[in-house]
Short mmCIF file of C-alpha atoms in Angstrom, two decimals:
data_model
loop_
_atom_site.label_atom_id
_atom_site.label_comp_id
_atom_site.label_asym_id
_atom_site.label_seq_id
_atom_site.Cartn_x
_atom_site.Cartn_y
_atom_site.Cartn_z
CA MET A 12 -18.35 27.15 11.17
CA ASP A 13 -16.40 28.32 14.33
CA ALA A 14 -19.51 26.95 16.39
CA PHE A 15 -19.39 23.32 14.71
CA ARG A 16 -15.41 23.34 14.68
CA ALA A 17 -15.51 23.79 18.42
CA GLU A 18 -18.16 21.52 18.94
CA ALA A 19 -16.55 18.78 16.80
CA ARG A 20 -13.18 19.45 18.66
CA ASP A 21 -15.04 19.27 22.35
CA PHE A 22 -16.74 16.25 21.46
CA LEU A 23 -13.85 14.11 20.20
CA THR A 24 -11.34 15.45 23.18
CA THR A 25 -13.52 14.41 25.69
CA SER A 26 -14.81 11.01 23.99
CA LEU A 27 -10.97 10.25 23.31
CA GLU A 28 -9.61 11.02 27.03
CA GLY A 29 -12.14 9.12 28.50
CA GLU A 30 -13.14 5.35 27.82
CA PHE A 31 -11.74 5.72 24.24
CA ARG A 32 -8.74 6.67 25.27
CA ALA A 33 -6.75 3.37 24.22
CA ALA A 34 -8.52 3.62 21.06
CA ARG A 35 -6.52 6.56 19.65
CA GLY A 36 -4.92 5.88 16.27
CA LEU A 37 -5.87 2.39 16.45
CA GLY A 38 -6.81 0.89 12.78
CA GLY A 39 -5.85 2.09 9.17
CA PRO A 40 -3.81 0.59 6.19
CA GLY A 41 -2.40 -2.55 7.08
CA ARG A 42 -3.73 -2.15 10.97
CA GLU A 43 -7.11 -3.21 10.45
CA HIS A 44 -6.62 -6.07 12.70
CA GLU A 45 -6.30 -3.90 15.94
CA GLY A 46 -8.56 -3.12 18.66
CA PHE A 47 -11.62 -4.24 16.45
CA ASP A 48 -14.13 -4.27 19.74
CA VAL A 49 -13.54 -0.94 21.11
CA ARG A 50 -13.40 0.39 17.59
CA LEU A 51 -16.67 -1.24 16.89
CA ALA A 52 -18.07 0.46 20.59
CA TRP A 53 -16.58 3.89 19.05
CA GLU A 54 -18.88 3.62 15.88
CA ARG A 55 -21.18 3.19 18.34
CA HIS A 56 -20.74 6.10 20.27
CA LEU A 57 -20.40 8.15 17.46
CA GLY A 58 -23.47 7.12 16.26
CA ALA A 59 -25.44 7.79 20.07
CA HIS A 60 -24.06 11.19 19.75
CA GLY A 61 -24.74 12.09 15.81
CA TRP A 62 -21.32 11.90 14.57
CA THR A 63 -21.90 9.50 11.80
CA CYS A 64 -23.43 10.18 8.32
CA LEU A 65 -23.27 13.76 9.00
CA GLY A 66 -24.03 14.69 5.07
CA TRP A 67 -27.35 12.41 5.05
CA PRO A 68 -30.54 14.05 4.90
CA LYS A 69 -31.92 14.53 8.55
CA GLU A 70 -34.77 12.05 7.68
CA HIS A 71 -32.59 9.10 6.91
CA GLY A 72 -30.33 9.70 10.18
CA GLY A 73 -28.05 11.96 9.36
CA ARG A 74 -27.37 16.00 10.27
CA ASP A 75 -27.86 17.73 6.82
CA ALA A 76 -24.48 18.91 7.00
CA SER A 77 -23.11 20.90 4.83
CA LEU A 78 -19.56 20.05 2.49
CA GLU A 79 -18.02 22.82 4.55
CA GLN A 80 -19.20 21.11 8.02
CA GLN A 81 -18.33 17.58 6.81
CA VAL A 82 -14.76 18.98 6.06
CA VAL A 83 -14.14 20.64 9.04
CA PHE A 84 -15.46 17.42 11.05
CA PHE A 85 -13.19 15.06 9.13
CA GLU A 86 -10.01 17.53 10.00
CA GLU A 87 -10.72 17.75 13.37
CA TYR A 88 -11.30 13.48 13.65
CA ALA A 89 -7.56 13.44 11.87
CA ARG A 90 -6.44 15.74 14.34
CA ALA A 91 -7.78 14.43 17.30
CA HIS A 92 -5.71 11.03 16.37
CA ALA A 93 -9.00 9.39 16.34
CA PRO A 94 -9.35 5.35 15.39
CA HIS A 95 -9.71 4.38 11.83
CA ARG A 96 -13.42 3.98 11.43
CA LEU A 97 -14.78 0.64 10.51
CA GLY A 98 -18.30 1.86 9.12
CA HIS A 99 -16.77 4.18 6.58
CA ILE A 100 -18.15 1.58 3.66
CA GLY A 101 -21.40 1.62 4.94
CA GLU A 102 -21.48 5.56 5.55
CA GLY A 103 -19.75 6.61 2.79
CA LEU A 104 -20.67 4.30 -0.19
CA ILE A 105 -23.93 2.00 0.30
CA GLY A 106 -25.63 4.43 2.68
CA PRO A 107 -25.80 7.15 -0.08
CA THR A 108 -26.54 4.55 -2.97
CA ILE A 109 -29.43 3.49 -0.91
CA ILE A 110 -30.54 7.09 -0.37
CA ASP A 111 -30.63 7.76 -4.22
CA PHE A 112 -31.63 4.48 -5.42
CA GLY A 113 -32.98 2.10 -2.99
CA THR A 114 -36.86 1.93 -2.20
CA ASP A 115 -38.44 3.07 1.16
CA ALA A 116 -38.24 -0.14 2.58
CA GLN A 117 -34.54 -0.56 1.91
CA ARG A 118 -33.99 3.11 3.47
CA ALA A 119 -35.60 1.86 6.66
CA ARG A 120 -34.09 -1.53 7.16
CA PHE A 121 -30.88 -0.58 6.17
CA LEU A 122 -29.90 3.15 7.02
CA PRO A 123 -30.52 3.33 10.96
CA PRO A 124 -28.14 0.30 11.49
CA ILE A 125 -25.51 2.21 9.33
CA ALA A 126 -26.16 5.09 11.38
CA ARG A 127 -25.81 3.64 14.69
CA GLY A 128 -22.96 1.66 14.07
CA ASP A 129 -24.56 -1.71 14.59
CA GLU A 130 -24.26 -3.21 10.93
CA LEU A 131 -20.95 -3.12 8.83
CA TRP A 132 -20.52 -3.50 5.05
CA CYS A 133 -17.98 -4.55 2.48
CA GLN A 134 -18.02 -4.56 -1.19
CA GLY A 135 -18.32 -7.03 -3.67
CA TYR A 136 -17.30 -5.43 -7.04
CA SER A 137 -13.80 -6.70 -7.59
CA GLU A 138 -13.47 -10.54 -9.03
CA PRO A 139 -10.32 -12.88 -10.38
CA ASP A 140 -10.78 -11.79 -14.01
CA ALA A 141 -12.72 -8.49 -13.40
CA GLY A 142 -11.07 -5.98 -11.10
CA SER A 143 -9.96 -3.09 -12.92
CA ASP A 144 -12.26 -4.52 -15.79
CA LEU A 145 -15.41 -4.30 -13.75
CA ALA A 146 -17.73 -5.20 -16.67
CA ASN A 147 -16.03 -8.26 -16.85
CA VAL A 148 -18.23 -9.67 -13.63
CA GLN A 149 -18.86 -13.30 -13.63
CA THR A 150 -20.64 -13.62 -10.29
CA LYS A 151 -24.31 -15.37 -11.19
CA ALA A 152 -27.78 -14.77 -9.60
CA VAL A 153 -30.78 -16.71 -10.10
CA LEU A 154 -34.30 -15.53 -8.48
CA ARG A 155 -35.70 -18.61 -7.06
CA ASP A 156 -38.83 -19.28 -4.60
CA GLY A 157 -38.80 -15.40 -3.31
CA GLN A 158 -34.48 -14.90 -2.99
CA TRP A 159 -31.92 -14.52 -4.98
CA VAL A 160 -29.42 -17.37 -5.25
CA VAL A 161 -25.71 -16.21 -5.59
CA THR A 162 -22.82 -18.32 -6.50
CA GLY A 163 -19.16 -16.97 -7.59
CA GLN A 164 -16.09 -15.43 -6.20
CA LYS A 165 -15.30 -11.49 -5.41
CA VAL A 166 -11.55 -10.55 -4.50
CA TRP A 167 -9.70 -7.48 -2.68
CA THR A 168 -12.99 -7.35 -0.47
CA SER A 169 -11.61 -5.05 2.64
CA LEU A 170 -13.08 -5.96 6.13
CA ALA A 171 -15.25 -8.98 4.64
CA HIS A 172 -14.28 -10.71 7.54
CA VAL A 173 -15.74 -8.26 10.06
CA ALA A 174 -18.82 -7.35 7.69
CA ASP A 175 -22.50 -8.37 8.28
CA TRP A 176 -23.65 -7.20 4.63
CA CYS A 177 -22.13 -7.19 1.35
CA PHE A 178 -23.39 -4.86 -1.57
CA ALA A 179 -22.13 -7.04 -4.52
CA VAL A 180 -22.50 -6.59 -8.16
CA CYS A 181 -23.68 -9.85 -9.70
CA ARG A 182 -25.01 -11.06 -13.21
CA THR A 183 -28.56 -11.76 -13.23
CA GLU A 184 -29.51 -12.29 -16.78
CA PRO A 185 -28.33 -15.22 -18.45
CA GLY A 186 -25.94 -14.81 -21.57
CA SER A 187 -25.57 -11.03 -21.20
CA GLN A 188 -21.89 -9.41 -21.63
CA ARG A 189 -20.36 -6.40 -19.88
CA HIS A 190 -22.59 -3.65 -18.65
CA LYS A 191 -25.63 -5.19 -19.37
CA GLY A 192 -27.15 -7.97 -17.50
CA LEU A 193 -25.83 -6.97 -14.24
CA SER A 194 -27.70 -6.24 -11.19
CA TYR A 195 -26.80 -4.50 -7.79
CA LEU A 196 -27.66 -7.33 -4.28
CA LEU A 197 -27.47 -6.89 -0.60
CA VAL A 198 -26.26 -10.04 0.65
CA PRO A 199 -25.89 -11.13 4.65
CA MET A 200 -22.35 -12.35 4.95
CA ARG A 201 -23.21 -14.14 7.73
CA GLN A 202 -24.58 -17.43 6.77
CA ASP A 203 -23.69 -21.04 5.37
CA GLY A 204 -23.24 -20.06 1.56
CA VAL A 205 -20.46 -17.66 2.47
CA GLU A 206 -17.18 -18.10 3.16
CA VAL A 207 -14.43 -15.51 3.58
CA ARG A 208 -10.44 -16.45 3.08
CA PRO A 209 -8.06 -13.90 4.42
CA ILE A 210 -5.38 -12.65 2.04
CA ILE A 211 -2.04 -12.16 3.57
CA GLN A 212 -0.94 -9.02 2.60
CA PRO A 213 3.18 -7.79 2.89
CA THR A 214 2.61 -6.21 6.41
CA GLY A 215 1.33 -9.76 7.43
CA THR A 216 -1.88 -8.62 7.91
CA SER A 217 -5.19 -9.36 6.05
CA GLU A 218 -7.77 -6.68 5.64
CA PHE A 219 -8.44 -7.64 2.11
CA ASN A 220 -10.11 -11.26 1.39
CA GLU A 221 -11.35 -13.31 -1.07
CA VAL A 222 -14.98 -13.92 -0.62
CA PHE A 223 -16.89 -17.19 -1.88
CA PHE A 224 -20.56 -17.47 -2.80
CA ASP A 225 -22.01 -20.99 -3.03
CA ALA A 226 -25.51 -20.61 -3.38
CA ALA A 227 -25.71 -17.77 -1.20
CA ARG A 228 -29.39 -16.21 -0.40
CA THR A 229 -30.91 -12.87 -0.13
CA ASP A 230 -34.22 -12.01 -0.39
CA ALA A 231 -35.97 -11.14 -3.62
CA ALA A 232 -36.31 -7.53 -2.26
CA ASN A 233 -32.85 -7.00 -1.48
CA ILE A 234 -31.75 -5.27 -4.91
CA VAL A 235 -30.98 -1.57 -5.32
CA GLY A 236 -32.96 -0.33 -8.44
CA ALA A 237 -34.27 -2.71 -10.94
CA PRO A 238 -32.75 -6.10 -12.27
CA GLY A 239 -30.14 -5.28 -15.08
CA GLU A 240 -29.26 -1.82 -13.90
CA GLY A 241 -26.49 -2.94 -11.57
CA TRP A 242 -24.17 -1.22 -13.69
CA ARG A 243 -25.56 2.17 -13.43
CA VAL A 244 -26.08 1.83 -9.68
CA ALA A 245 -22.45 0.51 -9.07
CA MET A 246 -21.16 3.83 -10.84
CA ALA A 247 -22.83 5.54 -8.83
CA THR A 248 -21.18 4.43 -5.82
CA LEU A 249 -17.87 4.95 -7.05
CA GLY A 250 -18.81 8.82 -7.26
CA TYR A 251 -19.76 8.56 -3.44
CA GLU A 252 -16.10 7.37 -2.55
CA ARG A 253 -14.06 10.62 -3.58
CA GLY A 254 -15.95 12.81 -0.71
CA ALA A 255 -15.34 15.16 1.78
CA SER A 256 -12.77 13.00 4.06
CA THR A 257 -9.77 13.79 1.65
CA LEU A 258 -8.85 16.69 3.95
CA GLY A 259 -8.47 14.69 6.81
CA GLN A 260 -6.81 11.97 4.74
CA GLN A 261 -4.16 14.36 4.10
CA ILE A 262 -3.59 15.65 7.66
CA GLY A 263 -2.86 11.70 8.41
CA PHE A 264 -0.55 12.11 5.22
CA ARG A 265 1.41 15.61 6.51
CA ARG A 266 1.60 13.31 10.18
CA GLU A 267 3.50 10.39 7.87
CA PHE A 268 5.72 12.51 6.16
CA ASP A 269 6.65 14.45 9.43
CA ALA A 270 7.55 11.02 10.81
CA VAL A 271 9.64 10.49 7.22
CA VAL A 272 11.56 13.55 8.14
CA ALA A 273 12.27 12.88 11.67
CA VAL A 274 13.66 9.30 11.35
CA ALA A 275 15.56 10.77 8.45
CA ARG A 276 17.29 12.72 10.81
CA ALA A 277 17.71 10.45 13.66
CA HIS A 278 19.87 7.96 11.11
CA GLY A 279 21.44 10.41 9.21
CA THR A 280 20.21 9.68 5.77
CA LEU A 281 18.69 13.34 5.38
CA PRO A 282 21.24 14.79 3.16
CA ALA A 283 20.45 11.80 0.81
CA LEU A 284 16.65 12.48 0.91
CA ARG A 285 16.42 16.03 0.63
CA ASP A 286 15.35 16.47 -2.80
CA ARG A 287 12.87 13.83 -2.93
CA LEU A 288 11.52 15.05 0.62
CA VAL A 289 11.50 18.29 -0.88
CA ARG A 290 9.32 16.98 -3.78
CA SER A 291 7.10 15.02 -1.41
CA TRP A 292 5.93 18.16 0.86
CA THR A 293 5.42 20.26 -2.14
CA GLU A 294 3.08 17.70 -3.64
CA LEU A 295 1.67 17.22 -0.35
CA GLU A 296 0.89 20.98 -0.46
CA LEU A 297 -0.63 20.88 -4.27
CA MET A 298 -2.67 17.88 -2.92
CA ARG A 299 -4.21 20.02 -0.28
CA LEU A 300 -4.76 22.93 -2.57
CA ASN A 301 -6.51 20.83 -5.14
CA ALA A 302 -8.42 19.44 -2.76
CA LEU A 303 -9.63 22.88 -1.54
CA ARG A 304 -10.30 23.43 -5.18
CA THR A 305 -12.65 20.14 -5.70
CA MET A 306 -14.40 21.14 -2.73
CA ARG A 307 -15.45 24.52 -3.94
CA SER A 308 -16.44 23.03 -7.44
CA LEU A 309 -18.68 20.37 -5.65
CA GLY A 310 -20.05 22.75 -3.53
CA ALA A 311 -21.16 24.77 -6.61
CA GLY A 312 -22.80 21.51 -8.14
CA GLU A 313 -20.15 21.52 -11.04
CA PRO A 314 -17.85 19.00 -10.37
CA GLY A 315 -14.41 19.86 -12.57
CA PRO A 316 -11.51 18.20 -13.90
CA GLU A 317 -9.36 18.43 -10.60
CA VAL A 318 -11.58 15.27 -9.17
CA ALA A 319 -10.46 13.09 -12.26
CA VAL A 320 -7.10 13.51 -10.71
CA ALA A 321 -7.36 13.19 -7.05
CA LYS A 322 -6.88 9.60 -6.74
CA LEU A 323 -4.16 9.07 -9.09
CA PHE A 324 -2.14 11.99 -7.36
CA TRP A 325 -2.58 11.16 -3.92
CA SER A 326 -1.67 6.86 -4.34
CA GLU A 327 1.17 7.96 -6.74
CA TRP A 328 2.23 10.74 -3.79
CA HIS A 329 1.69 8.02 -1.18
CA ARG A 330 3.53 5.11 -2.25
CA ARG A 331 6.69 7.41 -3.19
CA LEU A 332 6.42 8.42 0.37
CA GLY A 333 6.59 4.67 1.15
CA GLU A 334 9.85 4.41 -0.54
CA ILE A 335 11.32 7.14 1.29
CA ALA A 336 10.01 5.91 4.59
CA LEU A 337 11.91 2.97 4.20
CA ASP A 338 15.35 4.45 2.62
CA ALA A 339 15.00 6.88 5.77
CA ALA A 340 15.88 4.19 8.06
CA GLY A 341 18.92 2.89 6.27
CA PRO A 342 19.85 -0.86 6.58
CA ALA A 343 17.91 -0.77 9.98
CA GLY A 344 14.86 -0.52 7.76
CA LEU A 345 15.29 -3.99 6.37
CA LEU A 346 15.13 -5.56 9.69
CA ALA A 347 11.51 -6.10 11.53
CA GLU A 348 11.23 -4.23 14.76
CA ALA A 349 10.66 -7.54 16.59
CA ALA A 350 10.31 -11.33 16.36
CA PRO A 351 8.40 -12.87 14.24
CA TYR A 352 7.06 -9.96 12.11
CA GLU A 353 6.84 -6.74 13.93
CA LEU A 354 6.77 -3.99 11.79
CA SER A 355 7.53 -0.37 12.50
CA GLU A 356 5.02 2.73 11.51
CA LEU A 357 7.34 3.44 9.24
CA GLN A 358 7.97 -0.16 7.56
CA ARG A 359 4.52 -0.40 7.46
CA ILE A 360 3.43 2.46 5.32
CA GLY A 361 6.12 1.48 3.17
CA LEU A 362 5.02 -1.92 2.39
CA PHE A 363 1.24 -1.28 2.55
CA SER A 364 1.34 2.08 -0.04
CA ARG A 365 2.04 -0.56 -2.62
CA ALA A 366 -1.35 -1.31 -2.93
CA ASP A 367 -2.66 2.43 -3.09
CA THR A 368 -2.06 2.64 -6.68
CA ILE A 369 -4.10 -0.69 -7.51
CA TYR A 370 -7.31 -0.46 -5.12
CA ALA A 371 -9.86 1.58 -5.60
CA GLY A 372 -8.82 2.02 -9.28
CA SER A 373 -5.52 1.30 -10.36
CA SER A 374 -3.25 4.16 -12.05
CA GLU A 375 -3.48 2.86 -15.36
CA ILE A 376 -7.49 2.74 -15.08
CA GLN A 377 -7.37 6.67 -13.60
CA ARG A 378 -5.19 7.40 -16.36
CA ASN A 379 -7.16 6.04 -18.74
CA ILE A 380 -10.34 7.57 -17.38
CA ILE A 381 -8.87 10.87 -17.44
CA ALA A 382 -7.59 10.77 -21.07
CA GLU A 383 -10.98 9.52 -22.49
CA ARG A 384 -13.46 11.56 -20.22
CA THR A 385 -11.92 14.29 -19.16
CA LEU A 386 -9.60 15.39 -22.06
CA GLY A 387 -11.94 13.72 -24.35
CA LEU A 388 -8.87 11.76 -26.04
CA PRO A 389 -9.71 8.88 -28.28
CA ARG A 390 -9.49 5.20 -26.83
#
């Protein structure tokens, strides 16, 4: 494992000192507008050197890396302050889904461009009336002349404005309700029947979008699983979302926490925030220990209840850190860094972290899942 860590560290250090030096730290929540071209080039650089899709089987373009190796890479990636990945939705969500549920033809068509960093993906799940209640999906698709014709709306679609493809849950059986009658389609984004409208966030940026499908088309073969099996495939995709990257995420959290402490010291607000900061530090340590426990259970093939609490815990923690970040600067924290609306890093964390407890499963839904599925409590 030491040799693998050294290899990953050497690659990242060398690469980020060269042509990609300017890409360091670019992107991330509230900053996805930064350096798109150089970050896309970075995706392709990673792919060309075999540092994407580490956990995928070798026959599908991965490294067959162990869970421990994946954790090591994500830790080193965070420590190197490498740019936020543009290809994480393709690599972490749709890629594993196609590997497990797709056809040989789909694997041959879609996996290589993801591994190379040539095609970007977005996730078409949430709708205006089907966010946390995903089973209420109303976007429709009908099979006509060898193609699926898709009509409807998706919302809160991360990176839709730069994506080449969308994996979308659509209702393909007329008159069906809830979990039944849904299908999982792969839809090209660059066509006349797709309109993307950015949603402006409190940070002034717009990495979330509305997506409107107006008779958009995709080939009949671009369905993952059989018609009507979309719910099962969609739930499997969500299961891939809680992976080895969590420990790397926490290194980024620690960097943010240290920055908040530094600002509190500089502005003289440290005494007033001391108790909240101590609690935040303690919870960050608990988060790390729970992540290690989760990795152990996943490695043993027996995921335990610690998996269920991870998203709820980190999102609530990060939102509280965002509130501390805004308070740490005192009254000056209410003023933008520069006109018209240039924010400091801590202001950006404070504002964007409000979304953490909503996206990828709201805290209310996460608590219901823990209560009903993990603890066995009544609905």
